[in-house]
PDB file of C-alpha atoms in Angstrom:
ATOM      1  CA  SER F   1       0.000   0.000   0.000  1.00  0.00           C
ATOM      2  CA  GLY F   2       1.064   3.645  -0.033  1.00  0.00           C
ATOM      3  CA  CYS F   3       1.780   5.958  -2.930  1.00  0.00           C
ATOM      4  CA  PRO F   4       2.983   4.543  -6.223  1.00  0.00           C
ATOM      5  CA  LEU F   5       6.528   5.497  -7.210  1.00  0.00           C
ATOM      6  CA  VAL F   6       5.224   7.508 -10.163  1.00  0.00           C
ATOM      7  CA  LYS F   7       3.375   9.809  -7.729  1.00  0.00           C
ATOM      8  CA  HIS F   8       6.637  10.613  -5.918  1.00  0.00           C
ATOM      9  CA  PHE F   9       8.323  11.263  -9.269  1.00  0.00           C
ATOM     10  CA  GLN F  10       5.521  13.643 -10.273  1.00  0.00           C
ATOM     11  CA  ASN F  11       5.820  15.422  -6.910  1.00  0.00           C
ATOM     12  CA  ILE F  12       9.574  15.843  -7.408  1.00  0.00           C
ATOM     13  CA  MET F  13       9.194  17.185 -10.943  1.00  0.00           C
ATOM     14  CA  ALA F  14       6.467  19.642  -9.881  1.00  0.00           C
ATOM     15  CA  ASP F  15       8.270  20.561  -6.622  1.00  0.00           C
ATOM     16  CA  ALA F  16       4.881  19.843  -5.009  1.00  0.00           C
ATOM     17  CA  LYS F  17       4.387  20.498  -1.293  1.00  0.00           C
ATOM     18  CA  GLU F  18       3.016  17.015  -0.599  1.00  0.00           C
ATOM     19  CA  TYR F  19       5.237  15.838   2.239  1.00  0.00           C
ATOM     20  CA  GLU F  20       4.675  16.506   5.925  1.00  0.00           C
ATOM     21  CA  LEU F  21       7.776  17.779   7.681  1.00  0.00           C
ATOM     22  CA  ASP F  22       8.548  16.120  11.012  1.00  0.00           C
ATOM     23  CA  TYR F  23      10.800  17.782  13.558  1.00  0.00           C
ATOM     24  CA  ASN F  24      12.680  15.488  15.947  1.00  0.00           C
ATOM     25  CA  GLY F  25      10.097  12.791  15.299  1.00  0.00           C
ATOM     26  CA  SER F  26       7.135  15.072  15.991  1.00  0.00           C
ATOM     27  CA  ARG F  27       4.519  15.992  13.414  1.00  0.00           C
ATOM     28  CA  THR F  28       4.525  19.653  12.391  1.00  0.00           C
ATOM     29  CA  LEU F  29       1.525  19.559  10.002  1.00  0.00           C
ATOM     30  CA  PHE F  30       3.707  21.739   7.730  1.00  0.00           C
ATOM     31  CA  LYS F  31       3.738  20.590   4.091  1.00  0.00           C
ATOM     32  CA  VAL F  32       6.957  20.851   2.082  1.00  0.00           C
ATOM     33  CA  SER F  33       8.298  19.601  -1.211  1.00  0.00           C
ATOM     34  CA  LEU F  34      10.716  16.697  -1.117  1.00  0.00           C
ATOM     35  CA  LYS F  35      13.587  19.040  -2.028  1.00  0.00           C
ATOM     36  CA  GLU F  36      12.676  21.414   0.833  1.00  0.00           C
ATOM     37  CA  ALA F  37      12.584  18.487   3.266  1.00  0.00           C
ATOM     38  CA  LEU F  38      16.016  17.307   2.142  1.00  0.00           C
ATOM     39  CA  LEU F  39      17.417  20.843   2.450  1.00  0.00           C
ATOM     40  CA  LYS F  40      16.156  21.019   6.059  1.00  0.00           C
ATOM     41  CA  TYR F  41      17.726  17.648   6.926  1.00  0.00           C
ATOM     42  CA  GLU F  42      20.876  18.210   9.000  1.00  0.00           C
ATOM     43  CA  GLY F  43      22.479  14.802   8.492  1.00  0.00           C
ATOM     44  CA  ALA F  44      24.474  13.325   5.621  1.00  0.00           C
ATOM     45  CA  LEU F  45      22.657  12.372   2.411  1.00  0.00           C
ATOM     46  CA  ILE F  46      23.565  10.078  -0.441  1.00  0.00           C
ATOM     47  CA  LEU F  47      21.436  10.900  -3.463  1.00  0.00           C
ATOM     48  CA  VAL F  48      21.088   8.918  -6.656  1.00  0.00           C
ATOM     49  CA  SER F  49      19.290  10.820  -9.376  1.00  0.00           C
ATOM     50  CA  HIS F  50      18.960  11.146 -13.128  1.00  0.00           C
ATOM     51  CA  GLU F  51      17.674  14.695 -12.676  1.00  0.00           C
ATOM     52  CA  GLU F  52      20.481  17.239 -12.433  1.00  0.00           C
ATOM     53  CA  ASP F  53      17.958  19.994 -11.688  1.00  0.00           C
ATOM     54  CA  PHE F  54      16.687  18.118  -8.637  1.00  0.00           C
ATOM     55  CA  VAL F  55      20.103  17.645  -7.012  1.00  0.00           C
ATOM     56  CA  GLU F  56      21.278  21.184  -7.798  1.00  0.00           C
ATOM     57  CA  GLY F  57      21.556  23.033  -4.509  1.00  0.00           C
ATOM     58  CA  LEU F  58      21.268  19.811  -2.481  1.00  0.00           C
ATOM     59  CA  CYS F  59      24.830  18.614  -2.953  1.00  0.00           C
ATOM     60  CA  ASN F  60      28.246  20.104  -2.446  1.00  0.00           C
ATOM     61  CA  SER F  61      29.904  17.186  -4.225  1.00  0.00           C
ATOM     62  CA  VAL F  62      28.730  15.218  -7.274  1.00  0.00           C
ATOM     63  CA  THR F  63      30.190  11.994  -8.653  1.00  0.00           C
ATOM     64  CA  LEU F  64      29.213  10.858 -12.133  1.00  0.00           C
ATOM     65  CA  LEU F  65      28.860   7.094 -12.503  1.00  0.00           C
ATOM     66  CA  ARG F  66      28.677   5.484 -15.919  1.00  0.00           C
ATOM     67  CA  ASP F  67      29.503   2.214 -17.668  1.00  0.00           C
TER      68      ASP F  67
END
């Protein structure tokens, strides 16, 4: 159950405010886009993406992987 993956992709592409931001495990009832939520996260992130526009501003280091 839950949202299909395509829905998350559409939310990312539209920068839709569809995700509820939690603070220290507590609900805030504040809706943000996935990119906003990742920007507010204070820990380390490893992102894998085909969308350069999505990761722009989220990363301070980018590694290109290819065959």
